């Protein structure tokens, strides 16, 4: 990967008048600002449809898109909607915070109105989309429709014949809900049209899109319902032991993969998932990468203190992926409990790992300190799971602050964020990614996620005009000074 820099900003955090960021005008404006600042990368969080708690890291499908990101105004320009279909609706009063409840009740009802005109306008394109995505699209659409039919209960509480996917029962509901199923499929088609238009625009300006996929899917997802053979049968779940994100450890609740089954089938599902993901994105960040070397297994009904590390598929999985996708452009999120086995695994795969400056100053010889970086790495001031850098600085221990100032010089709340951004930019790491909240110098109110807090996350949104000329010019200057300017200006 070439030396460069970019911004971490999820699509949901873009400004828009419709309750959440979308793939519309604000996204194109953001690309223009990245271009003006000579950036090379735009990183987003996972774009899968979300379920309970709205976490993009616990999606209801490993392959589908989040329909919340579809832009109404672009559909109106295409002649599929009228402004009156949605302009009167209240998608939330607070423009700096996503109102997921309002979106849940309103967004899909508006999107349904685009179906009749869209089916007439794009019959051949839609048919091709269904064919190309037949490996997952129907199961996902049927899952969404049945979820609504069963009043959004977890799928294990549906009628038993549906839970067990008895052929006669599946044929009956497929006939009964044929139109609703096709509307869900068409909504996915609309997202893909808007996504690739935006991607082409960004790529045309020399900006690569970095996507993100979680290692796991939700326990209540299209995959766990349609393909239970992919998952262990003993009810054990994923989590983490105590670490710097959470002193008590974390109980994620995601089902664990049956890696023996996956291996026997040549990791075919993972290969398809990676092929699709690298079709959507230029570069792919894989979350919780260490879980492929060894994963933390928590028994049914247990807590993190009851968990244990279990060997994962290791290099065999990525050998299979590389056979199908030679030299895949992957970033490995190697945070958490990292031992020599994980380091050896990362070296074997050859992917760049993550360096986070907020983790650098708790000990004198931390591998997060910039003088210890290899070039083959990606440096962040913080990630979506961290506090903003300003609030982190306001709350760190005195000894951490002393070492920080020994390292970068005397600092204060007014200049510390800029100094740490500069430290990331001047490092030898091939890629430097700055969360938008840090570029804007925001405090704890702009934090995206609290890993130990189940509800109330993923809501922050950027104010319209916040990434303005002043911020663009400052970022452009820093980018040029430290040799990260994209070949786009």
PDB file of C-alpha atoms in Angstrom, residues 283-461:
ATOM      1  CA  UNK A 283      -9.024  -2.028   0.732  1.00  0.00           C
ATOM      2  CA  UNK A 284     -10.562  -4.120   3.491  1.00  0.00           C
ATOM      3  CA  UNK A 285     -10.010  -3.860   7.230  1.00  0.00           C
ATOM      4  CA  UNK A 286     -10.864  -7.104   9.042  1.00  0.00           C
ATOM      5  CA  UNK A 287     -12.013  -6.539  12.609  1.00  0.00           C
ATOM      6  CA  UNK A 288     -10.695  -8.717  15.461  1.00  0.00           C
ATOM      7  CA  UNK A 289      -8.089 -10.322  13.243  1.00  0.00           C
ATOM      8  CA  UNK A 290      -6.471 -12.095  16.169  1.00  0.00           C
ATOM      9  CA  UNK A 291      -9.619 -14.214  16.410  1.00  0.00           C
ATOM     10  CA  UNK A 292      -8.481 -16.187  13.382  1.00  0.00           C
ATOM     11  CA  UNK A 293      -5.336 -17.307  15.196  1.00  0.00           C
ATOM     12  CA  UNK A 294      -7.177 -18.045  18.458  1.00  0.00           C
ATOM     13  CA  UNK A 295     -10.660 -16.947  19.517  1.00  0.00           C
ATOM     14  CA  UNK A 296     -12.086 -16.410  22.978  1.00  0.00           C
ATOM     15  CA  UNK A 297     -14.836 -18.936  23.655  1.00  0.00           C
ATOM     16  CA  UNK A 298     -17.400 -18.252  26.389  1.00  0.00           C
ATOM     17  CA  UNK A 299     -19.653 -21.224  27.267  1.00  0.00           C
ATOM     18  CA  UNK A 300     -23.429 -20.971  27.067  1.00  0.00           C
ATOM     19  CA  UNK A 301     -24.683 -18.928  30.025  1.00  0.00           C
ATOM     20  CA  UNK A 302     -21.151 -17.991  31.087  1.00  0.00           C
ATOM     21  CA  UNK A 303     -19.309 -14.704  31.495  1.00  0.00           C
ATOM     22  CA  UNK A 304     -15.874 -13.552  30.255  1.00  0.00           C
ATOM     23  CA  UNK A 305     -14.261 -14.963  33.418  1.00  0.00           C
ATOM     24  CA  UNK A 306     -15.430 -18.419  32.260  1.00  0.00           C
ATOM     25  CA  UNK A 307     -13.908 -18.055  28.804  1.00  0.00           C
ATOM     26  CA  UNK A 308     -10.918 -19.713  27.203  1.00  0.00           C
ATOM     27  CA  UNK A 309      -8.737 -19.240  24.128  1.00  0.00           C
ATOM     28  CA  UNK A 310      -9.290 -21.819  21.382  1.00  0.00           C
ATOM     29  CA  UNK A 311      -7.148 -22.242  18.277  1.00  0.00           C
ATOM     30  CA  UNK A 312      -8.658 -20.783  15.122  1.00  0.00           C
ATOM     31  CA  UNK A 313      -8.090 -21.661  11.455  1.00  0.00           C
ATOM     32  CA  UNK A 314      -4.870 -19.662  11.256  1.00  0.00           C
ATOM     33  CA  UNK A 315      -2.965 -19.400   8.002  1.00  0.00           C
ATOM     34  CA  UNK A 316      -4.987 -22.131   6.254  1.00  0.00           C
ATOM     35  CA  UNK A 317      -7.968 -19.781   5.944  1.00  0.00           C
ATOM     36  CA  UNK A 318      -5.929 -17.018   4.365  1.00  0.00           C
ATOM     37  CA  UNK A 319      -4.093 -19.456   2.108  1.00  0.00           C
ATOM     38  CA  UNK A 320      -7.528 -20.343   0.696  1.00  0.00           C
ATOM     39  CA  UNK A 321      -8.454 -16.672   0.373  1.00  0.00           C
ATOM     40  CA  UNK A 322      -5.168 -15.835  -1.369  1.00  0.00           C
ATOM     41  CA  UNK A 323      -5.685 -18.673  -3.832  1.00  0.00           C
ATOM     42  CA  UNK A 324      -8.908 -16.993  -4.947  1.00  0.00           C
ATOM     43  CA  UNK A 325      -7.677 -13.424  -4.419  1.00  0.00           C
ATOM     44  CA  UNK A 326      -3.916 -13.114  -4.933  1.00  0.00           C
ATOM     45  CA  UNK A 327      -2.354 -10.292  -2.895  1.00  0.00           C
ATOM     46  CA  UNK A 328      -5.634  -9.123  -1.317  1.00  0.00           C
ATOM     47  CA  UNK A 329      -5.399  -5.534   0.002  1.00  0.00           C
ATOM     48  CA  UNK A 330      -6.251  -6.297   3.637  1.00  0.00           C
ATOM     49  CA  UNK A 331      -5.613  -4.398   6.880  1.00  0.00           C
ATOM     50  CA  UNK A 332      -5.571  -6.597   9.980  1.00  0.00           C
ATOM     51  CA  UNK A 333      -7.127  -5.102  13.110  1.00  0.00           C
ATOM     52  CA  UNK A 334      -4.689  -6.737  15.503  1.00  0.00           C
ATOM     53  CA  UNK A 335      -5.750  -5.009  18.723  1.00  0.00           C
ATOM     54  CA  UNK A 336      -6.583  -6.749  21.984  1.00  0.00           C
ATOM     55  CA  UNK A 337      -4.644  -9.550  23.658  1.00  0.00           C
ATOM     56  CA  UNK A 338      -1.661  -9.967  21.319  1.00  0.00           C
ATOM     57  CA  UNK A 339       0.928 -12.674  21.996  1.00  0.00           C
ATOM     58  CA  UNK A 340       3.813 -14.099  19.984  1.00  0.00           C
ATOM     59  CA  UNK A 341       1.489 -16.538  18.223  1.00  0.00           C
ATOM     60  CA  UNK A 342      -0.656 -13.682  16.918  1.00  0.00           C
ATOM     61  CA  UNK A 343       2.431 -11.736  15.856  1.00  0.00           C
ATOM     62  CA  UNK A 344       3.728 -14.786  13.987  1.00  0.00           C
ATOM     63  CA  UNK A 345       0.325 -15.271  12.347  1.00  0.00           C
ATOM     64  CA  UNK A 346       0.253 -11.648  11.179  1.00  0.00           C
ATOM     65  CA  UNK A 347       3.776 -11.981   9.803  1.00  0.00           C
ATOM     66  CA  UNK A 348       2.740 -15.141   7.953  1.00  0.00           C
ATOM     67  CA  UNK A 349      -0.229 -13.375   6.352  1.00  0.00           C
ATOM     68  CA  UNK A 350       1.844 -10.285   5.537  1.00  0.00           C
ATOM     69  CA  UNK A 351      -0.986  -7.817   6.180  1.00  0.00           C
ATOM     70  CA  UNK A 352      -0.363  -4.435   7.830  1.00  0.00           C
ATOM     71  CA  UNK A 353      -1.531  -4.190  11.434  1.00  0.00           C
ATOM     72  CA  UNK A 354      -2.846  -1.256  13.458  1.00  0.00           C
ATOM     73  CA  UNK A 355      -0.986   1.229  15.629  1.00  0.00           C
ATOM     74  CA  UNK A 356      -3.043   3.433  17.955  1.00  0.00           C
ATOM     75  CA  UNK A 357      -1.422   6.473  19.541  1.00  0.00           C
ATOM     76  CA  UNK A 358      -3.806   6.507  22.503  1.00  0.00           C
ATOM     77  CA  UNK A 359      -2.271   3.170  23.554  1.00  0.00           C
ATOM     78  CA  UNK A 360       1.319   4.362  23.184  1.00  0.00           C
ATOM     79  CA  UNK A 361       2.071   6.229  26.395  1.00  0.00           C
ATOM     80  CA  UNK A 362       1.187   3.814  29.191  1.00  0.00           C
ATOM     81  CA  UNK A 363       4.588   2.124  29.074  1.00  0.00           C
ATOM     82  CA  UNK A 364       8.085   3.180  28.029  1.00  0.00           C
ATOM     83  CA  UNK A 365       8.670   0.591  25.303  1.00  0.00           C
ATOM     84  CA  UNK A 366       5.174   0.189  23.854  1.00  0.00           C
ATOM     85  CA  UNK A 367       5.007  -1.093  20.281  1.00  0.00           C
ATOM     86  CA  UNK A 368       2.418   1.651  19.721  1.00  0.00           C
ATOM     87  CA  UNK A 369       5.143   4.311  20.030  1.00  0.00           C
ATOM     88  CA  UNK A 370       5.966   5.669  16.561  1.00  0.00           C
ATOM     89  CA  UNK A 371       9.693   4.934  16.760  1.00  0.00           C
ATOM     90  CA  UNK A 372       8.785   1.219  16.956  1.00  0.00           C
ATOM     91  CA  UNK A 373       6.529   1.129  13.873  1.00  0.00           C
ATOM     92  CA  UNK A 374       7.262  -0.930  10.784  1.00  0.00           C
ATOM     93  CA  UNK A 375       6.388   0.689   7.484  1.00  0.00           C
ATOM     94  CA  UNK A 376       3.825  -2.040   6.841  1.00  0.00           C
ATOM     95  CA  UNK A 377       1.304  -0.653   9.335  1.00  0.00           C
ATOM     96  CA  UNK A 378      -1.629   1.738   9.661  1.00  0.00           C
ATOM     97  CA  UNK A 379      -1.532   4.390  12.394  1.00  0.00           C
ATOM     98  CA  UNK A 380      -4.555   5.998  14.056  1.00  0.00           C
ATOM     99  CA  UNK A 381      -4.834   8.595  16.796  1.00  0.00           C
ATOM    100  CA  UNK A 382      -7.785   6.485  17.997  1.00  0.00           C
ATOM    101  CA  UNK A 383     -10.392   4.125  16.593  1.00  0.00           C
ATOM    102  CA  UNK A 384     -14.188   4.004  16.710  1.00  0.00           C
ATOM    103  CA  UNK A 385     -13.864   2.116  20.025  1.00  0.00           C
ATOM    104  CA  UNK A 386     -11.669   4.785  21.608  1.00  0.00           C
ATOM    105  CA  UNK A 387     -12.627   8.030  23.239  1.00  0.00           C
ATOM    106  CA  UNK A 388     -11.930  11.123  21.176  1.00  0.00           C
ATOM    107  CA  UNK A 389      -8.302  12.172  21.548  1.00  0.00           C
ATOM    108  CA  UNK A 390      -9.224  15.430  23.287  1.00  0.00           C
ATOM    109  CA  UNK A 391     -11.299  13.710  25.969  1.00  0.00           C
ATOM    110  CA  UNK A 392      -8.695  10.945  26.287  1.00  0.00           C
ATOM    111  CA  UNK A 393      -6.091  13.611  27.056  1.00  0.00           C
ATOM    112  CA  UNK A 394      -8.402  15.249  29.602  1.00  0.00           C
ATOM    113  CA  UNK A 395      -8.828  11.973  31.506  1.00  0.00           C
ATOM    114  CA  UNK A 396      -5.464  10.157  31.301  1.00  0.00           C
ATOM    115  CA  UNK A 397      -3.418   9.339  34.391  1.00  0.00           C
ATOM    116  CA  UNK A 398      -0.740  11.844  35.456  1.00  0.00           C
ATOM    117  CA  UNK A 399       2.078   9.391  34.698  1.00  0.00           C
ATOM    118  CA  UNK A 400       0.687   8.806  31.177  1.00  0.00           C
ATOM    119  CA  UNK A 401       0.512  12.546  30.599  1.00  0.00           C
ATOM    120  CA  UNK A 402       4.082  12.995  31.813  1.00  0.00           C
ATOM    121  CA  UNK A 403       5.407  10.384  29.397  1.00  0.00           C
ATOM    122  CA  UNK A 404       3.337  11.894  26.586  1.00  0.00           C
ATOM    123  CA  UNK A 405       4.909  15.286  27.222  1.00  0.00           C
ATOM    124  CA  UNK A 406       8.357  13.756  27.523  1.00  0.00           C
ATOM    125  CA  UNK A 407       7.752  12.283  24.052  1.00  0.00           C
ATOM    126  CA  UNK A 408       6.113  15.194  22.190  1.00  0.00           C
ATOM    127  CA  UNK A 409       6.932  18.201  24.372  1.00  0.00           C
ATOM    128  CA  UNK A 410       4.845  20.341  26.684  1.00  0.00           C
ATOM    129  CA  UNK A 411       1.227  20.313  25.574  1.00  0.00           C
ATOM    130  CA  UNK A 412      -2.272  21.333  26.598  1.00  0.00           C
ATOM    131  CA  UNK A 413      -5.894  20.823  25.621  1.00  0.00           C
ATOM    132  CA  UNK A 414      -5.607  23.453  22.925  1.00  0.00           C
ATOM    133  CA  UNK A 415      -2.837  21.819  20.915  1.00  0.00           C
ATOM    134  CA  UNK A 416      -2.568  18.156  21.933  1.00  0.00           C
ATOM    135  CA  UNK A 417      -4.884  16.809  19.219  1.00  0.00           C
ATOM    136  CA  UNK A 418      -3.003  18.607  16.467  1.00  0.00           C
ATOM    137  CA  UNK A 419       0.315  17.377  17.840  1.00  0.00           C
ATOM    138  CA  UNK A 420      -0.846  13.761  17.899  1.00  0.00           C
ATOM    139  CA  UNK A 421      -2.266  14.008  14.393  1.00  0.00           C
ATOM    140  CA  UNK A 422       1.099  15.375  13.306  1.00  0.00           C
ATOM    141  CA  UNK A 423       2.859  12.521  15.136  1.00  0.00           C
ATOM    142  CA  UNK A 424       0.766  10.008  13.180  1.00  0.00           C
ATOM    143  CA  UNK A 425       1.414  11.801   9.905  1.00  0.00           C
ATOM    144  CA  UNK A 426       5.191  11.991  10.377  1.00  0.00           C
ATOM    145  CA  UNK A 427       5.516   8.306  11.330  1.00  0.00           C
ATOM    146  CA  UNK A 428       6.939   5.736   8.916  1.00  0.00           C
ATOM    147  CA  UNK A 429       3.619   3.834   8.856  1.00  0.00           C
ATOM    148  CA  UNK A 430       2.464   3.520   5.256  1.00  0.00           C
ATOM    149  CA  UNK A 431      -1.027   4.766   6.060  1.00  0.00           C
ATOM    150  CA  UNK A 432      -2.212   7.347   8.595  1.00  0.00           C
ATOM    151  CA  UNK A 433      -5.955   7.473   9.355  1.00  0.00           C
ATOM    152  CA  UNK A 434      -7.467  10.214  11.509  1.00  0.00           C
ATOM    153  CA  UNK A 435     -11.004   9.920  12.924  1.00  0.00           C
ATOM    154  CA  UNK A 436     -13.043  12.927  11.877  1.00  0.00           C
ATOM    155  CA  UNK A 437     -13.845  13.687  15.520  1.00  0.00           C
ATOM    156  CA  UNK A 438     -10.134  14.211  16.154  1.00  0.00           C
ATOM    157  CA  UNK A 439      -9.610  16.318  13.059  1.00  0.00           C
ATOM    158  CA  UNK A 440     -12.408  18.560  14.349  1.00  0.00           C
ATOM    159  CA  UNK A 441     -10.958  18.568  17.896  1.00  0.00           C
ATOM    160  CA  UNK A 442     -14.179  17.302  19.476  1.00  0.00           C
ATOM    161  CA  UNK A 443     -14.662  16.086  23.043  1.00  0.00           C
ATOM    162  CA  UNK A 444     -16.269  13.031  24.610  1.00  0.00           C
ATOM    163  CA  UNK A 445     -19.734  13.980  23.380  1.00  0.00           C
ATOM    164  CA  UNK A 446     -18.619  12.893  19.896  1.00  0.00           C
ATOM    165  CA  UNK A 447     -17.456   9.419  20.889  1.00  0.00           C
ATOM    166  CA  UNK A 448     -18.793   6.752  18.517  1.00  0.00           C
ATOM    167  CA  UNK A 449     -18.765   3.628  20.712  1.00  0.00           C
ATOM    168  CA  UNK A 450     -18.250   2.490  24.294  1.00  0.00           C
ATOM    169  CA  UNK A 451     -17.233  -1.190  23.995  1.00  0.00           C
ATOM    170  CA  UNK A 452     -18.628  -2.073  27.439  1.00  0.00           C
ATOM    171  CA  UNK A 453     -21.953  -0.269  26.834  1.00  0.00           C
ATOM    172  CA  UNK A 454     -24.601  -2.225  24.939  1.00  0.00           C
ATOM    173  CA  UNK A 455     -26.998   0.588  23.992  1.00  0.00           C
ATOM    174  CA  UNK A 456     -26.734   4.204  22.918  1.00  0.00           C
ATOM    175  CA  UNK A 457     -23.731   3.932  20.600  1.00  0.00           C
ATOM    176  CA  UNK A 458     -23.099   4.659  16.905  1.00  0.00           C
ATOM    177  CA  UNK A 459     -25.096   7.909  16.939  1.00  0.00           C
ATOM    178  CA  UNK A 460     -22.605  10.728  16.374  1.00  0.00           C
ATOM    179  CA  UNK A 461     -23.041  12.881  13.268  1.00  0.00           C
TER     180      UNK A 461
END
